[in-house]
C-alpha cells in the first residue's frame, strides 16, 4: 500500500522528522508535489539537515527515494542538495529515482516569481521566490520543460523557446533580468549535466512495481492542506495539490492503493508568508511560541507567524484528506505556558457561530472562540509513553482525540529522531 504523510496546517508541521522516524517500515519514500519551496528538517546523531526536493528517506541506505512527476524540480537546488549530502557517503545514484515527467524550474521561473510578487505590492502572497507558481503555470499551459527533456538533442532549443516567452512577460512587468540571467543560466546547464548521472525514469513504474512486489511506499507531502491550490486559503496558497489525492496524480498510483493517511499538525499553528490566520497571536504569547519553537523558515529563514491550535481548520483538513491517524508535533514548545487555548469554533461577523471554514477568510473575518486548558509545565524529555504523560497533557490529548474522532499515534517532544511518544493504535 501507499501510506501518505501530509501536513494539516500551513506547512512546517515537522513532516521531515516523522518521515525519517517512520522510514524503517517502508522500502520506498516518494515526494509527490511541491519543490524547493519545501524545507524538511531531520535531526539525528547530533546532525541537523534540511532537505528541499530530496525525499526524507534518503538517510536510510536501503530505501528507494523517488521524486515523483507531481514535483517541480530545480536542477541548481538539486545539485546543491546532493553536494550537501556528500559527507554522509550515501549511495545516491543508486537509491534516488527522478521522474522524467517531473517539471523543471528554470532560472526565469524564479525571476517571474519575483516579478509577479512585486506587481502584487501589498497583496503579495509572500511566496518562497523559488519559481514554484510560474513553473506550475507553464505545466498547466502545456509549454513547460520536463526532466525527460534533458536527454533530448533539442533541449537547448526547447529551453530557449520557453525563456523567450518569459522574457516578454518580464519586460512587460519592467523587471530587469539582464544582470542576473547569464550566470544563473551557466549554473543551470551545469546542473542539468550533473543530473544525468542519476536515474531519470518513468517513476510510475518504479512505484507500481514496488507495490506489486508487496513493498510499502510512504508518500511524503510538502507544504500543508491550508496551502492547497483548491482547498487552501486561496489565493494565499501554493500551486500544487498538497492533499492525499495529490499523491495519486503526483506519483501515478490508483486511489485504491492508498492505505493509511497520517495527518501531522503542531500543538499550535504557524504560517509563513501572507494570508488570513484566524488564531494568530500578535502579542507576547505569539512571540514566546516563536522563540521556544524556533519558528523561523527552514527554506527562507523568515519568522513564522504563530497562534493557537485551530480546530475548525484542522477538522476541515482531516475531512478533505481522509486522515486515518494523527501525529502531533512540538508539544514541548507549550511546556512553558500556564494556560493553553484551543479554538473550537469561529464566530462570524453576523454573530453566528460555526465549525466550518468560510469561503474566504478575508471577506469573512472570523473571531476564534477558545476553550482553555491547564498547561502541563513539565519537561517532556524523558517521556516516551502515553502512560507517563503529565495529567494536563493527557487531558489535552484525550480532548483532541475525542473531538477529532481519530487516534493520535505519535507525539513529538523535540527535533531529534528519538524524541517521540508512540502508541500502537488499531485503526
Ligand atoms: P516540515 O517542513 O514539515 O518538515 O517542518 P520544518 O522542518 O520546516 O519545521 C519543523 C521544525 O521543527 C524543524 O526545525 C524541526 O527540527 C523542528 N521540530 C520537529 N519536531 C519537533 C518537536 O517535537 N519539538 C520541537 N521543539 N521542534 C521540533
Ligand atoms: P514545507 O514543505 C511553509 C508558503 C509560502 C507562501 C505560499 C506560496 O516545508 O512545509 P510558494 O513559494 O509555494 O509559491 O509560496 O506557501 N509555503 C510554505 N510555507 N512550509 C512550506 O513547505 C511552504 N512552501 C510554501 O510561504 O505563503
Ligand atoms: Mg518546512
Short mmCIF file of C-alpha atoms and ligand atoms in Angstrom, two decimals:
data_model
loop_
_atom_site.label_atom_id
_atom_site.label_comp_id
_atom_site.label_asym_id
_atom_site.label_seq_id
_atom_site.Cartn_x
_atom_site.Cartn_y
_atom_site.Cartn_z
CA UNK A 1 0.00 0.00 0.00
CA UNK A 2 0.91 3.64 -0.31
CA UNK A 3 0.65 5.42 3.02
CA UNK A 4 0.56 9.19 2.80
CA UNK A 5 2.02 11.60 5.33
CA UNK A 6 0.91 15.18 4.94
CA UNK A 7 0.69 18.48 6.78
CA UNK A 8 -2.73 19.55 8.07
CA UNK A 9 -1.87 23.21 8.62
CA UNK A 10 0.14 25.84 6.70
CA UNK A 11 3.29 23.74 6.33
CA UNK A 12 6.34 23.19 8.55
CA UNK A 13 4.43 20.82 10.83
CA UNK A 14 7.50 18.57 11.16
CA UNK A 15 6.90 16.24 8.20
CA UNK A 16 10.62 15.63 7.60
CA UNK A 17 11.16 14.35 11.13
CA UNK A 18 8.22 11.94 11.04
CA UNK A 19 9.07 10.58 7.58
CA UNK A 20 12.53 9.85 8.97
CA UNK A 21 11.04 8.19 12.08
CA UNK A 22 8.61 6.04 10.04
CA UNK A 23 11.05 5.26 7.21
CA UNK A 24 12.31 1.90 8.59
CA UNK A 25 8.80 0.48 7.99
CA UNK A 26 8.96 1.36 4.28
CA UNK A 27 11.02 0.32 1.28
CA UNK A 28 10.14 3.39 -0.80
CA UNK A 29 9.73 7.05 0.16
CA UNK A 30 8.36 9.39 -2.52
CA UNK A 31 7.73 13.12 -2.88
CA UNK A 32 4.62 13.82 -4.98
CA UNK A 33 4.29 17.62 -5.22
CA UNK A 34 5.96 20.92 -4.43
CA UNK A 35 9.62 21.57 -4.95
CA UNK A 36 12.33 23.71 -3.38
CA UNK A 37 9.70 25.78 -1.55
CA UNK A 38 9.75 22.91 0.97
CA UNK A 39 12.26 22.71 3.81
CA UNK A 40 12.09 19.44 5.72
CA UNK A 41 14.33 19.24 8.78
CA UNK A 42 15.81 16.00 10.11
CA UNK A 43 17.87 15.75 13.30
CA UNK A 44 19.77 12.66 14.39
CA UNK A 45 23.14 11.77 15.93
CA UNK A 46 23.74 15.47 16.60
CA UNK A 47 23.28 16.39 12.90
CA UNK A 48 20.64 18.79 11.62
CA UNK A 49 19.89 18.54 7.92
CA UNK A 50 17.31 20.39 5.80
CA UNK A 51 16.04 18.72 2.61
CA UNK A 52 14.19 20.68 -0.07
CA UNK A 53 13.48 18.38 -3.00
CA UNK A 54 15.06 15.08 -2.00
CA UNK A 55 12.74 12.76 -0.04
CA UNK A 56 13.36 12.39 3.69
CA UNK A 57 14.09 8.65 3.38
CA UNK A 58 17.47 9.46 1.86
CA UNK A 59 19.48 8.84 5.03
CA UNK A 60 18.36 5.19 5.17
CA UNK A 61 20.57 3.46 2.62
CA UNK A 62 18.15 0.57 1.95
CA UNK A 63 15.25 2.82 0.94
CA UNK A 64 14.44 3.79 -2.64
CA UNK A 65 13.67 7.51 -2.78
CA UNK A 66 11.50 8.81 -5.59
CA UNK A 67 10.96 12.37 -6.80
CA UNK A 68 7.58 11.96 -8.49
CA UNK A 69 6.02 13.51 -11.59
CA UNK A 70 3.99 15.99 -9.50
CA UNK A 71 7.16 17.72 -8.28
CA UNK A 72 8.67 20.89 -9.77
CA UNK A 73 12.42 20.34 -9.64
CA UNK A 74 15.15 22.97 -9.74
CA UNK A 75 18.37 21.35 -11.05
CA UNK A 76 20.53 24.04 -9.41
CA UNK A 77 18.99 23.37 -5.98
CA UNK A 78 19.22 19.63 -6.65
CA UNK A 79 22.97 19.81 -7.29
CA UNK A 80 23.47 21.85 -4.12
CA UNK A 81 21.46 19.34 -2.11
CA UNK A 82 23.45 16.42 -3.45
CA UNK A 83 26.72 18.25 -2.71
CA UNK A 84 25.46 18.88 0.83
CA UNK A 85 24.85 15.15 1.31
CA UNK A 86 28.37 14.13 0.21
CA UNK A 87 29.64 13.88 3.78
CA UNK A 88 27.12 11.14 4.60
CA UNK A 89 28.52 8.72 1.98
CA UNK A 90 25.11 7.61 0.77
CA UNK A 91 24.61 5.53 -2.42
CA UNK A 92 22.76 8.43 -4.04
CA UNK A 93 22.98 7.44 -7.69
CA UNK A 94 21.55 4.05 -6.67
CA UNK A 95 18.75 4.86 -4.26
CA UNK A 96 17.33 8.01 -5.83
CA UNK A 97 14.96 7.93 -8.79
CA UNK A 98 13.62 11.06 -10.51
CA UNK A 99 10.51 11.05 -12.65
CA UNK A 100 11.06 12.00 -16.29
CA UNK A 101 7.64 13.65 -16.04
CA UNK A 102 8.61 16.00 -13.19
CA UNK A 103 8.61 19.67 -14.26
CA UNK A 104 11.85 21.63 -14.43
CA UNK A 105 12.23 25.02 -12.77
CA UNK A 106 14.42 27.22 -14.97
CA UNK A 107 16.11 30.46 -13.83
CA UNK A 108 13.47 32.71 -15.45
CA UNK A 109 10.76 30.97 -13.39
CA UNK A 110 12.43 32.38 -10.28
CA UNK A 111 12.60 35.83 -11.87
CA UNK A 112 8.92 35.63 -12.84
CA UNK A 113 8.01 34.63 -9.28
CA UNK A 114 9.75 37.80 -8.05
CA UNK A 115 8.18 39.95 -10.80
CA UNK A 116 4.64 38.73 -10.03
CA UNK A 117 5.13 39.28 -6.32
CA UNK A 118 6.46 42.79 -6.94
CA UNK A 119 3.50 43.59 -9.19
CA UNK A 120 1.07 42.48 -6.45
CA UNK A 121 2.54 45.01 -3.99
CA UNK A 122 0.71 44.90 -0.64
CA UNK A 123 -1.35 41.93 -1.83
CA UNK A 124 1.70 39.75 -2.41
CA UNK A 125 1.46 36.09 -1.49
CA UNK A 126 4.79 36.04 0.30
CA UNK A 127 5.97 33.17 -1.86
CA UNK A 128 9.30 31.49 -1.25
CA UNK A 129 10.52 33.04 -4.56
CA UNK A 130 11.69 29.62 -5.71
CA UNK A 131 9.77 29.81 -9.02
CA UNK A 132 7.05 27.38 -7.92
CA UNK A 133 3.95 29.24 -9.21
CA UNK A 134 5.37 30.11 -12.66
CA UNK A 135 6.62 26.54 -13.19
CA UNK A 136 3.22 25.01 -12.41
CA UNK A 137 1.66 27.69 -14.63
CA UNK A 138 3.81 26.52 -17.55
CA UNK A 139 2.97 22.89 -16.81
CA UNK A 140 -0.76 23.60 -16.99
CA UNK A 141 -0.25 25.85 -20.03
CA UNK A 142 1.34 22.81 -21.70
CA UNK A 143 4.56 24.62 -22.50
CA UNK A 144 6.85 23.62 -19.61
CA UNK A 145 10.02 21.55 -19.65
CA UNK A 146 10.17 18.13 -18.05
CA UNK A 147 13.10 16.15 -16.68
CA UNK A 148 12.78 13.75 -19.62
CA UNK A 149 13.53 16.64 -21.99
CA UNK A 150 17.07 16.86 -20.59
CA UNK A 151 18.14 13.91 -22.69
CA UNK A 152 16.59 15.34 -25.88
CA UNK A 153 19.05 16.65 -28.51
CA UNK A 154 16.74 19.69 -28.76
CA UNK A 155 16.85 20.52 -25.06
CA UNK A 156 18.70 23.85 -25.52
CA UNK A 157 16.20 24.86 -28.20
CA UNK A 158 13.17 23.94 -26.08
CA UNK A 159 14.73 25.84 -23.20
CA UNK A 160 15.29 28.94 -25.32
CA UNK A 161 11.73 28.88 -26.63
CA UNK A 162 10.40 28.99 -23.06
CA UNK A 163 12.89 31.67 -21.99
CA UNK A 164 11.80 33.86 -24.91
CA UNK A 165 8.18 33.67 -23.68
CA UNK A 166 9.35 34.55 -20.16
CA UNK A 167 11.42 37.49 -21.34
CA UNK A 168 8.36 39.12 -22.90
CA UNK A 169 6.45 38.83 -19.62
CA UNK A 170 9.41 40.10 -17.60
CA UNK A 171 9.77 43.10 -19.92
CA UNK A 172 6.02 43.83 -19.63
CA UNK A 173 6.48 43.90 -15.87
CA UNK A 174 9.52 46.19 -16.20
CA UNK A 175 11.58 43.54 -14.49
CA UNK A 176 15.27 43.85 -15.23
CA UNK A 177 16.72 40.40 -15.89
CA UNK A 178 19.87 41.29 -17.86
CA UNK A 179 22.23 41.18 -14.86
CA UNK A 180 21.01 38.04 -13.13
CA UNK A 181 20.34 35.72 -16.05
CA UNK A 182 23.69 34.81 -17.69
CA UNK A 183 25.29 33.42 -14.54
CA UNK A 184 22.12 31.59 -13.49
CA UNK A 185 21.92 30.02 -16.97
CA UNK A 186 25.51 28.78 -16.79
CA UNK A 187 24.79 27.23 -13.40
CA UNK A 188 21.54 25.75 -14.70
CA UNK A 189 23.12 23.96 -17.67
CA UNK A 190 25.96 22.64 -15.48
CA UNK A 191 23.36 21.30 -13.04
CA UNK A 192 21.39 19.67 -15.87
CA UNK A 193 24.54 17.80 -16.95
CA UNK A 194 25.15 16.82 -13.32
CA UNK A 195 21.63 15.38 -13.02
CA UNK A 196 22.24 12.96 -15.88
CA UNK A 197 24.25 10.61 -13.64
CA UNK A 198 21.04 9.90 -11.67
CA UNK A 199 18.22 7.52 -12.55
CA UNK A 200 15.80 9.58 -14.61
CA UNK A 201 12.93 7.18 -15.29
CA UNK A 202 9.19 6.84 -15.71
CA UNK A 203 8.90 6.55 -11.95
CA UNK A 204 5.23 5.50 -12.03
CA UNK A 205 6.61 2.07 -13.00
CA UNK A 206 9.05 2.09 -10.08
CA UNK A 207 6.23 2.85 -7.63
CA UNK A 208 3.76 0.34 -9.06
CA UNK A 209 6.40 -2.39 -9.45
CA UNK A 210 7.30 -1.89 -5.79
CA UNK A 211 3.64 -2.24 -4.83
CA UNK A 212 3.21 -5.37 -6.94
CA UNK A 213 6.25 -6.84 -5.18
CA UNK A 214 4.48 -6.25 -1.85
CA UNK A 215 6.65 -3.35 -0.78
CA UNK A 216 5.46 -0.46 1.38
CA UNK A 217 5.55 3.05 0.00
CA UNK A 218 5.41 6.26 2.05
CA UNK A 219 4.30 9.35 0.12
CA UNK A 220 5.83 12.46 1.71
CA UNK A 221 3.70 15.58 1.40
CA UNK A 222 5.13 19.06 1.20
CA UNK A 223 3.51 22.31 2.35
CA UNK A 224 0.16 21.73 4.08
CA UNK A 225 -3.57 21.34 3.46
CA UNK A 226 -4.32 25.02 4.10
CA UNK A 227 -1.87 25.88 1.30
CA UNK A 228 -3.57 23.51 -1.17
CA UNK A 229 -4.37 25.07 -4.56
CA UNK A 230 -8.05 24.03 -4.38
CA UNK A 231 -8.90 23.93 -0.68
CA UNK A 232 -6.34 26.26 0.93
CA UNK A 233 -6.78 29.92 1.82
CA UNK A 234 -6.81 30.95 -1.86
CA UNK A 235 -5.11 32.99 -3.30
CA UNK A 236 -2.61 32.76 -0.41
CA UNK A 237 -1.68 29.19 -1.27
CA UNK A 238 0.96 27.26 -3.14
CA UNK A 239 0.36 25.98 -6.68
CA UNK A 240 0.06 22.23 -6.12
CA UNK A 241 -2.32 19.67 -4.72
CA UNK A 242 -0.97 19.14 -1.21
CA UNK A 243 -3.71 16.74 -0.18
CA UNK A 244 -3.88 12.93 -0.10
CA UNK A 245 -5.41 12.83 -3.59
CA UNK A 246 -2.29 14.63 -4.86
CA UNK A 247 -0.28 11.51 -4.05
CA UNK A 248 -2.25 9.62 -6.75
CA UNK A 249 -1.71 12.17 -9.51
CA UNK A 250 1.78 13.09 -8.33
CA UNK A 251 3.11 9.52 -8.35
CA UNK A 252 0.84 7.63 -10.74
CA UNK A 253 -0.84 5.35 -8.20
CA UNK A 254 -4.52 4.43 -8.18
CA UNK A 255 -6.75 5.71 -5.34
CA UNK A 256 -7.40 2.13 -4.20
CA UNK A 257 -3.70 1.73 -3.41
CA UNK A 258 -3.80 4.38 -0.67
CA UNK A 259 -3.60 2.90 2.83
CA UNK A 260 -3.04 4.97 5.95
CA UNK A 261 -3.18 8.75 5.75
CA UNK A 262 -1.04 10.25 8.51
CA UNK A 263 -2.14 13.81 9.24
CA UNK A 264 0.51 15.82 11.00
CA UNK A 265 -0.07 19.02 12.97
CA UNK A 266 1.66 21.18 15.53
CA UNK A 267 0.11 21.57 19.00
CA UNK A 268 -0.28 25.20 17.94
CA UNK A 269 -0.30 26.87 14.50
CA UNK A 270 2.22 28.68 12.34
CA UNK A 271 2.14 30.33 8.96
CA UNK A 272 4.92 31.86 6.90
CA UNK A 273 4.00 34.30 4.13
CA UNK A 274 0.84 36.38 3.81
CA UNK A 275 -2.81 35.41 4.12
CA UNK A 276 -5.52 35.00 6.73
CA UNK A 277 -4.69 33.28 10.04
CA UNK A 278 -7.68 33.37 12.44
CA UNK A 279 -5.86 32.32 15.63
CA UNK A 280 -2.72 34.40 15.04
CA UNK A 281 -1.21 35.92 18.19
CA UNK A 282 0.46 39.23 17.51
CA UNK A 283 1.31 39.60 21.19
CA UNK A 284 3.91 38.37 23.63
CA UNK A 285 2.43 34.83 23.70
CA UNK A 286 2.98 34.53 19.93
CA UNK A 287 6.48 35.89 20.41
CA UNK A 288 7.18 33.24 23.08
CA UNK A 289 5.95 30.48 20.76
CA UNK A 290 8.27 31.73 18.02
CA UNK A 291 11.29 31.78 20.36
CA UNK A 292 10.55 28.47 22.10
CA UNK A 293 9.67 26.71 18.84
CA UNK A 294 12.49 28.33 16.87
CA UNK A 295 9.85 29.28 14.35
CA UNK A 296 11.95 30.60 11.50
CA UNK A 297 11.56 29.23 7.97
CA UNK A 298 13.77 26.25 7.05
CA UNK A 299 13.91 27.50 3.43
CA UNK A 300 13.81 31.29 3.63
CA UNK A 301 14.70 31.99 7.29
CA UNK A 302 11.62 34.22 7.60
CA UNK A 303 9.99 34.46 11.07
CA UNK A 304 6.87 32.29 11.14
CA UNK A 305 3.61 33.81 12.39
CA UNK A 306 2.35 31.87 15.45
CA UNK A 307 -1.05 31.24 17.05
CA UNK A 308 -3.23 28.76 18.94
CA UNK A 309 -4.41 25.45 17.53
CA UNK A 310 -7.38 25.92 15.20
CA UNK A 311 -9.89 23.02 15.29
CA UNK A 312 -12.30 24.18 12.54
CA UNK A 313 -9.30 24.34 10.18
CA UNK A 314 -7.92 21.02 11.46
CA UNK A 315 -11.27 19.25 11.06
CA UNK A 316 -11.55 20.59 7.52
CA UNK A 317 -8.07 19.29 6.64
CA UNK A 318 -8.88 15.89 8.17
CA UNK A 319 -12.09 15.73 6.11
CA UNK A 320 -10.62 16.54 2.70
CA UNK A 321 -7.69 14.17 3.22
CA UNK A 322 -9.44 11.18 4.79
CA UNK A 323 -6.88 11.15 7.61
CA UNK A 324 -6.71 7.83 9.49
CA UNK A 325 -4.08 8.64 12.15
CA UNK A 326 -2.88 11.87 13.68
CA UNK A 327 0.64 12.92 14.61
CA UNK A 328 1.05 15.88 16.98
CA UNK A 329 4.32 17.81 16.90
CA UNK A 330 6.22 20.31 19.02
CA UNK A 331 4.23 19.71 22.20
CA UNK A 332 7.34 20.69 24.18
CA UNK A 333 7.01 24.27 22.88
CA UNK A 334 3.89 24.66 25.05
CA UNK A 335 5.69 23.41 28.22
CA UNK A 336 6.18 26.97 29.46
CA UNK A 337 2.56 28.11 29.32
CA UNK A 338 0.29 28.17 32.38
CA UNK A 339 -2.76 28.09 30.16
CA UNK A 340 -3.21 26.78 26.64
CA UNK A 341 -6.02 27.70 24.27
CA UNK A 342 -7.65 25.72 21.51
CA UNK A 343 -10.01 27.40 19.04
CA UNK A 344 -13.12 25.21 18.88
CA UNK A 345 -15.42 27.40 16.74
CA UNK A 346 -15.44 30.59 14.70
CA UNK A 347 -17.80 33.47 15.35
CA UNK A 348 -18.88 35.02 12.05
CA UNK A 349 -19.26 38.81 11.54
CA UNK A 350 -23.09 38.48 11.92
CA UNK A 351 -22.67 36.80 15.33
CA UNK A 352 -23.42 33.25 14.19
CA UNK A 353 -21.11 30.51 15.42
CA UNK A 354 -19.73 27.90 13.03
CA UNK A 355 -17.33 24.99 12.87
CA UNK A 356 -16.95 25.31 9.10
CA UNK A 357 -14.32 27.11 7.05
CA UNK A 358 -15.82 30.20 5.39
CA UNK A 359 -15.33 30.51 1.61
CA UNK A 360 -12.90 33.40 2.05
CA UNK A 361 -11.45 34.29 5.43
CA UNK A 362 -10.51 37.78 4.24
CA UNK A 363 -14.06 38.68 3.17
CA UNK A 364 -15.47 36.90 6.21
CA UNK A 365 -13.15 37.72 9.12
CA UNK A 366 -13.91 35.33 11.96
CA UNK A 367 -13.33 35.64 15.71
CA UNK A 368 -11.98 32.45 17.27
CA UNK A 369 -13.86 31.00 20.23
CA UNK A 370 -11.41 29.35 22.62
CA UNK A 371 -11.50 26.56 25.16
CA UNK A 372 -8.79 26.97 27.79
CA UNK A 373 -6.71 24.09 29.13
CA UNK A 374 -4.36 23.95 32.11
CA UNK A 375 -0.71 23.87 30.99
CA UNK A 376 1.43 20.86 31.98
CA UNK A 377 4.55 22.97 32.72
CA UNK A 378 6.69 19.84 32.77
CA UNK A 379 9.83 18.95 30.87
CA UNK A 380 8.92 16.10 28.49
CA UNK A 381 12.46 15.00 27.60
CA UNK A 382 12.31 11.56 29.20
CA UNK A 383 8.69 10.73 28.45
CA UNK A 384 8.21 8.04 25.82
CA UNK A 385 4.80 6.50 26.64
CA UNK A 386 1.26 7.82 26.86
CA UNK A 387 1.02 6.42 30.41
CA UNK A 388 3.90 8.64 31.60
CA UNK A 389 2.49 11.87 30.20
CA UNK A 390 1.69 14.57 32.78
CA UNK A 391 -2.04 14.69 33.60
CA UNK A 392 -2.85 18.03 31.90
CA UNK A 393 -1.12 16.86 28.69
CA UNK A 394 -3.07 13.59 28.81
CA UNK A 395 -6.29 15.65 29.17
CA UNK A 396 -5.29 17.81 26.20
CA UNK A 397 -4.58 14.74 24.05
CA UNK A 398 -7.79 12.97 25.09
CA UNK A 399 -9.85 16.06 24.29
CA UNK A 400 -8.33 16.29 20.81
CA UNK A 401 -8.79 12.58 20.07
CA UNK A 402 -12.44 12.72 21.14
CA UNK A 403 -13.20 15.94 19.29
CA UNK A 404 -11.40 14.94 16.10
CA UNK A 405 -12.59 11.32 16.25
CA UNK A 406 -9.13 9.96 15.44
CA UNK A 407 -6.24 8.45 17.37
CA UNK A 408 -3.05 10.46 17.89
CA UNK A 409 -0.45 7.76 17.31
CA UNK A 410 2.71 9.84 17.73
CA UNK A 411 3.52 12.86 19.84
CA UNK A 412 6.83 14.61 19.20
CA UNK A 413 8.70 16.33 22.03
CA UNK A 414 11.91 17.65 20.42
CA UNK A 415 13.52 17.89 16.96
CA UNK A 416 15.55 14.70 17.49
CA UNK A 417 14.65 11.40 15.78
CA UNK A 418 14.47 9.66 19.18
CA UNK A 419 12.15 12.14 20.88
CA UNK A 420 8.77 10.57 20.24
CA UNK A 421 5.86 9.28 22.31
CA UNK A 422 4.35 6.37 20.41
CA UNK A 423 1.19 4.40 20.89
CA UNK A 424 0.13 1.44 18.81
CA UNK A 425 -3.38 2.03 17.63
CA UNK A 426 -5.84 -0.25 15.95
CA UNK A 427 -7.30 1.72 13.07
P1 LIG B 1 8.42 20.30 7.70
O1 LIG B 1 8.53 21.31 6.59
O2 LIG B 1 7.00 19.90 7.95
O3 LIG B 1 9.33 19.11 7.52
O4 LIG B 1 8.91 21.05 9.01
P2 LIG B 1 10.20 22.03 9.14
O5 LIG B 1 11.43 21.22 9.14
O6 LIG B 1 10.10 23.16 8.17
O7 LIG B 1 9.90 22.69 10.54
C1 LIG B 1 9.78 21.95 11.71
C2 LIG B 1 10.83 22.44 12.72
O8 LIG B 1 10.50 21.94 13.99
C3 LIG B 1 12.23 21.91 12.41
O9 LIG B 1 13.17 22.85 12.81
C4 LIG B 1 12.31 20.65 13.28
O10 LIG B 1 13.64 20.30 13.60
C5 LIG B 1 11.55 21.08 14.48
N1 LIG B 1 10.83 20.03 15.22
C6 LIG B 1 10.28 18.88 14.73
N2 LIG B 1 9.63 18.22 15.74
C7 LIG B 1 9.80 18.96 16.84
C8 LIG B 1 9.35 18.82 18.21
O11 LIG B 1 8.64 17.89 18.56
N3 LIG B 1 9.72 19.80 19.09
C9 LIG B 1 10.48 20.88 18.71
N4 LIG B 1 10.79 21.78 19.63
N5 LIG B 1 10.92 21.04 17.45
C10 LIG B 1 10.57 20.11 16.52
P1 LIG B 2 7.14 22.70 3.85
O1 LIG B 2 7.09 21.51 2.93
C1 LIG B 2 5.51 26.61 4.88
C2 LIG B 2 4.12 29.13 1.57
C3 LIG B 2 4.89 30.40 1.26
C4 LIG B 2 3.77 31.27 0.72
C5 LIG B 2 2.92 30.26 -0.06
C6 LIG B 2 3.21 30.23 -1.55
O2 LIG B 2 8.49 22.97 4.39
O3 LIG B 2 6.08 22.61 4.89
P2 LIG B 2 5.24 29.26 -3.00
O4 LIG B 2 6.72 29.54 -2.94
O5 LIG B 2 4.89 27.83 -2.79
O6 LIG B 2 4.59 29.81 -4.22
O7 LIG B 2 4.63 30.09 -1.76
O8 LIG B 2 3.18 28.99 0.51
N1 LIG B 2 4.95 27.89 1.58
C7 LIG B 2 5.28 27.22 2.69
N2 LIG B 2 5.05 27.52 4.00
N3 LIG B 2 6.13 25.46 4.55
C8 LIG B 2 6.34 25.15 3.25
O9 LIG B 2 6.83 23.95 2.87
C9 LIG B 2 5.94 26.06 2.26
N4 LIG B 2 6.03 26.08 0.92
C10 LIG B 2 5.40 27.20 0.51
O10 LIG B 2 5.47 30.94 2.41
O11 LIG B 2 2.98 31.75 1.79
MG1 LIG B 3 9.34 23.19 6.22
#
